[in-house]
Amino acid sequence: MATVKATTKVKIVSPDLPHKAEDSGLEFSKETEAKIKRILKRYPEDKAQSALIPVLKLAQDEFGGWLSTGAMQLTAERLELPYIRVYEVATFYTMFNLKPVGKYHVQVCTNCSCMIRGSDTIIEAVKEFTGINTNGGMSDDSLFTLTEVECLGACVDAPMMQINNGYHTKLDKEKTLQILDALKKGDAVETATPTTPMKDSY
């Protein structure tokens, strides 16, 4: 009995141009595309899926702090992966946001060390300042989103919160309110260096 071999048409992406998703209108900037190329060089050509998590992080950073359907489609096309593979990863890891977030995404750790040392007070301070009443909610001015999260790896400096990519540690209510007020005014805010720092190597 004869067998029929299925073939798959692979879309070739020009390595010299920023990649653009046909339907979403999104495209990676030249700077992000350069970072993607550096990431892909770490893996064999047929193992592009290994770069999915860091490329999704780049996409989230570039497109407003969250992953829209278009951003995930763009990532899938750039890495020549099925869209469902990208969606599975984006929905599994909590560091990926699947709905819009404020300019400042405030993530307060609620794990054991932070909770014992008063993270509930930090959450209440954020709610008081921003007017946010629900976990994952956004302030009316779209400046802040509050999310309660699990361990962020800075237990020795508890309680702590992460705002965008910066850590703020050894918090109390007063310090928390000072940080939020400075951000609202557009002032620079010093971030902490975790005991075990996590660095972007893109």
mmCIF file of C-alpha atoms in Angstrom:
data_model
loop_
_atom_site.group_PDB
_atom_site.id
_atom_site.type_symbol
_atom_site.label_atom_id
_atom_site.label_comp_id
_atom_site.label_asym_id
_atom_site.label_seq_id
_atom_site.Cartn_x
_atom_site.Cartn_y
_atom_site.Cartn_z
ATOM 1 C CA MET A 1 0.000 0.000 0.000
ATOM 2 C CA ALA A 2 1.439 3.338 -1.042
ATOM 3 C CA THR A 3 1.985 5.985 1.614
ATOM 4 C CA VAL A 4 1.672 9.715 1.171
ATOM 5 C CA LYS A 5 4.267 11.896 2.823
ATOM 6 C CA ALA A 6 2.920 15.159 4.153
ATOM 7 C CA THR A 7 4.927 18.267 3.452
ATOM 8 C CA THR A 8 4.984 21.518 5.366
ATOM 9 C CA LYS A 9 5.591 24.855 3.750
ATOM 10 C CA VAL A 10 8.059 26.841 5.836
ATOM 11 C CA LYS A 11 7.987 30.601 5.656
ATOM 12 C CA ILE A 12 11.495 31.990 5.211
ATOM 13 C CA VAL A 13 12.276 35.154 7.136
ATOM 14 C CA SER A 14 14.812 37.589 5.760
ATOM 15 C CA PRO A 15 17.649 37.878 8.293
ATOM 16 C CA ASP A 16 18.316 41.462 7.260
ATOM 17 C CA LEU A 17 14.910 43.032 7.876
ATOM 18 C CA PRO A 18 12.824 43.509 11.023
ATOM 19 C CA HIS A 19 10.174 40.800 10.983
ATOM 20 C CA LYS A 20 6.514 41.787 10.661
ATOM 21 C CA ALA A 21 3.446 39.689 11.395
ATOM 22 C CA GLU A 22 1.191 39.871 8.356
ATOM 23 C CA ASP A 23 -2.114 40.359 10.166
ATOM 24 C CA SER A 24 -1.189 42.153 13.389
ATOM 25 C CA GLY A 25 0.620 45.206 12.060
ATOM 26 C CA LEU A 26 3.324 44.640 14.678
ATOM 27 C CA GLU A 27 7.003 44.329 13.948
ATOM 28 C CA PHE A 28 10.107 44.053 16.057
ATOM 29 C CA SER A 29 12.319 47.115 16.163
ATOM 30 C CA LYS A 30 15.835 46.885 14.777
ATOM 31 C CA GLU A 31 17.181 46.869 18.333
ATOM 32 C CA THR A 32 14.964 43.974 19.395
ATOM 33 C CA GLU A 33 15.676 42.087 16.181
ATOM 34 C CA ALA A 34 19.406 42.397 16.903
ATOM 35 C CA LYS A 35 18.841 40.924 20.376
ATOM 36 C CA ILE A 36 16.825 38.059 18.894
ATOM 37 C CA LYS A 37 19.650 37.249 16.492
ATOM 38 C CA ARG A 38 22.121 37.151 19.385
ATOM 39 C CA ILE A 39 19.829 34.801 21.307
ATOM 40 C CA LEU A 40 19.348 32.484 18.324
ATOM 41 C CA LYS A 41 23.104 32.134 17.876
ATOM 42 C CA ARG A 42 23.191 30.199 21.149
ATOM 43 C CA TYR A 43 21.193 27.318 19.685
ATOM 44 C CA PRO A 44 21.437 24.968 16.675
ATOM 45 C CA GLU A 45 19.489 26.239 13.671
ATOM 46 C CA ASP A 46 16.824 23.551 14.075
ATOM 47 C CA LYS A 47 16.310 24.338 17.784
ATOM 48 C CA ALA A 48 14.854 27.836 17.531
ATOM 49 C CA GLN A 49 12.097 26.851 19.967
ATOM 50 C CA SER A 50 14.732 26.922 22.715
ATOM 51 C CA ALA A 51 14.766 30.705 22.339
ATOM 52 C CA LEU A 52 11.028 31.063 22.868
ATOM 53 C CA ILE A 53 10.999 32.298 26.461
ATOM 54 C CA PRO A 54 13.612 35.063 26.058
ATOM 55 C CA VAL A 55 12.065 36.177 22.757
ATOM 56 C CA LEU A 56 8.618 36.336 24.371
ATOM 57 C CA LYS A 57 10.142 38.487 27.123
ATOM 58 C CA LEU A 58 11.553 40.827 24.468
ATOM 59 C CA ALA A 59 8.161 40.970 22.751
ATOM 60 C CA GLN A 60 6.415 41.794 26.017
ATOM 61 C CA ASP A 61 8.908 44.555 26.791
ATOM 62 C CA GLU A 62 8.536 46.050 23.321
ATOM 63 C CA PHE A 63 4.765 45.992 23.024
ATOM 64 C CA GLY A 64 3.489 47.718 26.143
ATOM 65 C CA GLY A 65 4.295 45.187 28.840
ATOM 66 C CA TRP A 66 1.867 42.487 27.698
ATOM 67 C CA LEU A 67 1.475 39.835 25.017
ATOM 68 C CA SER A 68 -1.404 40.465 22.656
ATOM 69 C CA THR A 69 -2.461 37.877 20.101
ATOM 70 C CA GLY A 70 -0.501 39.882 17.546
ATOM 71 C CA ALA A 71 2.665 39.866 19.660
ATOM 72 C CA MET A 72 2.430 36.098 20.104
ATOM 73 C CA GLN A 73 1.754 35.639 16.393
ATOM 74 C CA LEU A 74 4.800 37.753 15.567
ATOM 75 C CA THR A 75 6.942 35.654 17.906
ATOM 76 C CA ALA A 76 5.633 32.428 16.383
ATOM 77 C CA GLU A 77 6.406 33.589 12.847
ATOM 78 C CA ARG A 78 9.845 34.895 13.782
ATOM 79 C CA LEU A 79 10.836 31.567 15.318
ATOM 80 C CA GLU A 80 8.903 29.527 12.730
ATOM 81 C CA LEU A 81 6.830 27.822 15.419
ATOM 82 C CA PRO A 82 3.136 26.941 15.549
ATOM 83 C CA TYR A 83 1.130 29.693 17.224
ATOM 84 C CA ILE A 84 -0.263 27.185 19.740
ATOM 85 C CA ARG A 85 3.273 26.418 20.973
ATOM 86 C CA VAL A 86 3.831 30.089 21.741
ATOM 87 C CA TYR A 87 0.414 30.399 23.377
ATOM 88 C CA GLU A 88 1.073 27.370 25.599
ATOM 89 C CA VAL A 89 4.272 28.902 26.956
ATOM 90 C CA ALA A 90 2.805 32.391 27.351
ATOM 91 C CA THR A 91 -0.141 31.060 29.363
ATOM 92 C CA PHE A 92 1.980 28.757 31.538
ATOM 93 C CA TYR A 93 4.469 31.254 32.989
ATOM 94 C CA THR A 94 3.159 33.984 35.257
ATOM 95 C CA MET A 95 5.789 36.507 34.162
ATOM 96 C CA PHE A 96 3.932 36.871 30.870
ATOM 97 C CA ASN A 97 0.947 39.219 30.900
ATOM 98 C CA LEU A 98 -1.981 38.380 28.634
ATOM 99 C CA LYS A 99 -3.902 41.594 29.213
ATOM 100 C CA PRO A 100 -2.842 45.262 29.274
ATOM 101 C CA VAL A 101 -0.966 46.479 32.335
ATOM 102 C CA GLY A 102 -0.240 49.936 33.649
ATOM 103 C CA LYS A 103 2.924 51.868 32.945
ATOM 104 C CA TYR A 104 4.234 50.533 36.256
ATOM 105 C CA HIS A 105 3.489 46.867 36.935
ATOM 106 C CA VAL A 106 3.741 46.428 40.705
ATOM 107 C CA GLN A 107 4.255 42.790 41.684
ATOM 108 C CA VAL A 108 4.231 42.170 45.422
ATOM 109 C CA CYS A 109 5.673 38.889 46.682
ATOM 110 C CA THR A 110 3.272 37.006 48.969
ATOM 111 C CA ASN A 111 5.368 33.905 49.634
ATOM 112 C CA CYS A 112 6.340 32.750 53.121
ATOM 113 C CA SER A 113 9.298 35.027 53.907
ATOM 114 C CA CYS A 114 7.614 38.153 52.597
ATOM 115 C CA MET A 115 4.251 37.362 54.179
ATOM 116 C CA ILE A 116 5.830 36.748 57.594
ATOM 117 C CA ARG A 117 7.632 40.074 57.319
ATOM 118 C CA GLY A 118 4.588 42.086 56.337
ATOM 119 C CA SER A 119 3.841 41.855 52.635
ATOM 120 C CA ASP A 120 0.136 42.221 53.433
ATOM 121 C CA THR A 121 0.937 45.737 54.656
ATOM 122 C CA ILE A 122 2.741 46.449 51.384
ATOM 123 C CA ILE A 123 -0.249 45.265 49.350
ATOM 124 C CA GLU A 124 -2.596 47.469 51.356
ATOM 125 C CA ALA A 125 -0.266 50.448 50.854
ATOM 126 C CA VAL A 126 -0.278 49.921 47.088
ATOM 127 C CA LYS A 127 -4.070 49.609 47.059
ATOM 128 C CA GLU A 128 -4.401 52.745 49.182
ATOM 129 C CA PHE A 129 -2.160 54.789 46.875
ATOM 130 C CA THR A 130 -3.447 53.531 43.535
ATOM 131 C CA GLY A 131 -7.107 52.911 44.279
ATOM 132 C CA ILE A 132 -6.793 49.359 42.946
ATOM 133 C CA ASN A 133 -9.084 46.920 44.749
ATOM 134 C CA THR A 134 -8.476 43.639 42.935
ATOM 135 C CA ASN A 135 -5.469 41.445 42.261
ATOM 136 C CA GLY A 136 -4.407 42.146 38.691
ATOM 137 C CA GLY A 137 -6.349 45.402 38.585
ATOM 138 C CA MET A 138 -5.234 48.650 36.973
ATOM 139 C CA SER A 139 -5.518 52.167 38.393
ATOM 140 C CA ASP A 140 -7.965 54.582 36.755
ATOM 141 C CA ASP A 141 -5.098 56.646 35.336
ATOM 142 C CA SER A 142 -3.519 53.498 33.800
ATOM 143 C CA LEU A 143 -0.266 54.202 35.631
ATOM 144 C CA PHE A 144 -0.259 51.168 37.928
ATOM 145 C CA THR A 145 -1.205 47.506 37.854
ATOM 146 C CA LEU A 146 -1.050 45.479 41.093
ATOM 147 C CA THR A 147 -0.358 41.750 41.029
ATOM 148 C CA GLU A 148 0.247 39.460 43.992
ATOM 149 C CA VAL A 149 2.925 36.934 43.019
ATOM 150 C CA GLU A 150 4.867 34.002 44.379
ATOM 151 C CA CYS A 151 8.562 34.067 45.331
ATOM 152 C CA LEU A 152 10.738 36.515 43.392
ATOM 153 C CA GLY A 153 13.979 35.145 44.782
ATOM 154 C CA ALA A 154 14.878 37.904 47.229
ATOM 155 C CA CYS A 155 13.749 36.273 50.476
ATOM 156 C CA VAL A 156 16.678 37.614 52.488
ATOM 157 C CA ASP A 157 15.485 41.155 51.743
ATOM 158 C CA ALA A 158 11.788 40.594 52.473
ATOM 159 C CA PRO A 159 9.292 42.085 52.133
ATOM 160 C CA MET A 160 9.837 43.125 48.558
ATOM 161 C CA MET A 161 8.123 44.021 45.317
ATOM 162 C CA GLN A 162 9.122 44.161 41.682
ATOM 163 C CA ILE A 163 8.083 47.158 39.581
ATOM 164 C CA ASN A 164 8.616 46.467 35.898
ATOM 165 C CA ASN A 165 12.156 45.052 35.862
ATOM 166 C CA GLY A 166 13.352 46.637 39.110
ATOM 167 C CA TYR A 167 13.439 45.166 42.622
ATOM 168 C CA HIS A 168 12.495 47.160 45.739
ATOM 169 C CA THR A 169 13.407 45.429 48.978
ATOM 170 C CA LYS A 170 13.203 45.720 52.779
ATOM 171 C CA LEU A 171 9.926 47.575 52.424
ATOM 172 C CA ASP A 172 7.537 49.087 54.914
ATOM 173 C CA LYS A 173 4.406 51.127 54.271
ATOM 174 C CA GLU A 174 6.202 54.480 54.289
ATOM 175 C CA LYS A 175 8.925 53.366 51.867
ATOM 176 C CA THR A 176 6.352 51.796 49.561
ATOM 177 C CA LEU A 177 4.296 54.979 49.392
ATOM 178 C CA GLN A 178 7.424 57.056 48.729
ATOM 179 C CA ILE A 179 8.361 54.836 45.786
ATOM 180 C CA LEU A 180 4.882 54.982 44.266
ATOM 181 C CA ASP A 181 4.642 58.743 44.738
ATOM 182 C CA ALA A 182 7.997 59.269 43.024
ATOM 183 C CA LEU A 183 6.938 57.119 40.081
ATOM 184 C CA LYS A 184 3.671 59.008 39.735
ATOM 185 C CA LYS A 185 5.590 62.289 39.635
ATOM 186 C CA GLY A 186 7.965 60.899 37.025
ATOM 187 C CA ASP A 187 10.982 60.998 39.322
ATOM 188 C CA ALA A 188 13.814 58.476 39.128
ATOM 189 C CA VAL A 189 13.593 55.677 41.684
ATOM 190 C CA GLU A 190 16.587 53.678 42.847
ATOM 191 C CA THR A 191 16.191 49.925 42.553
ATOM 192 C CA ALA A 192 17.813 47.235 44.660
ATOM 193 C CA THR A 193 20.277 44.622 43.489
ATOM 194 C CA PRO A 194 19.036 41.167 44.530
ATOM 195 C CA THR A 195 21.425 39.007 46.521
ATOM 196 C CA THR A 196 21.438 36.705 43.483
ATOM 197 C CA PRO A 197 20.992 39.199 40.629
ATOM 198 C CA MET A 198 19.284 38.143 37.418
ATOM 199 C CA LYS A 199 20.835 39.918 34.442
ATOM 200 C CA ASP A 200 19.682 40.337 30.880
ATOM 201 C CA SER A 201 22.395 38.915 28.645
ATOM 202 C CA TYR A 202 20.801 39.846 25.363
#
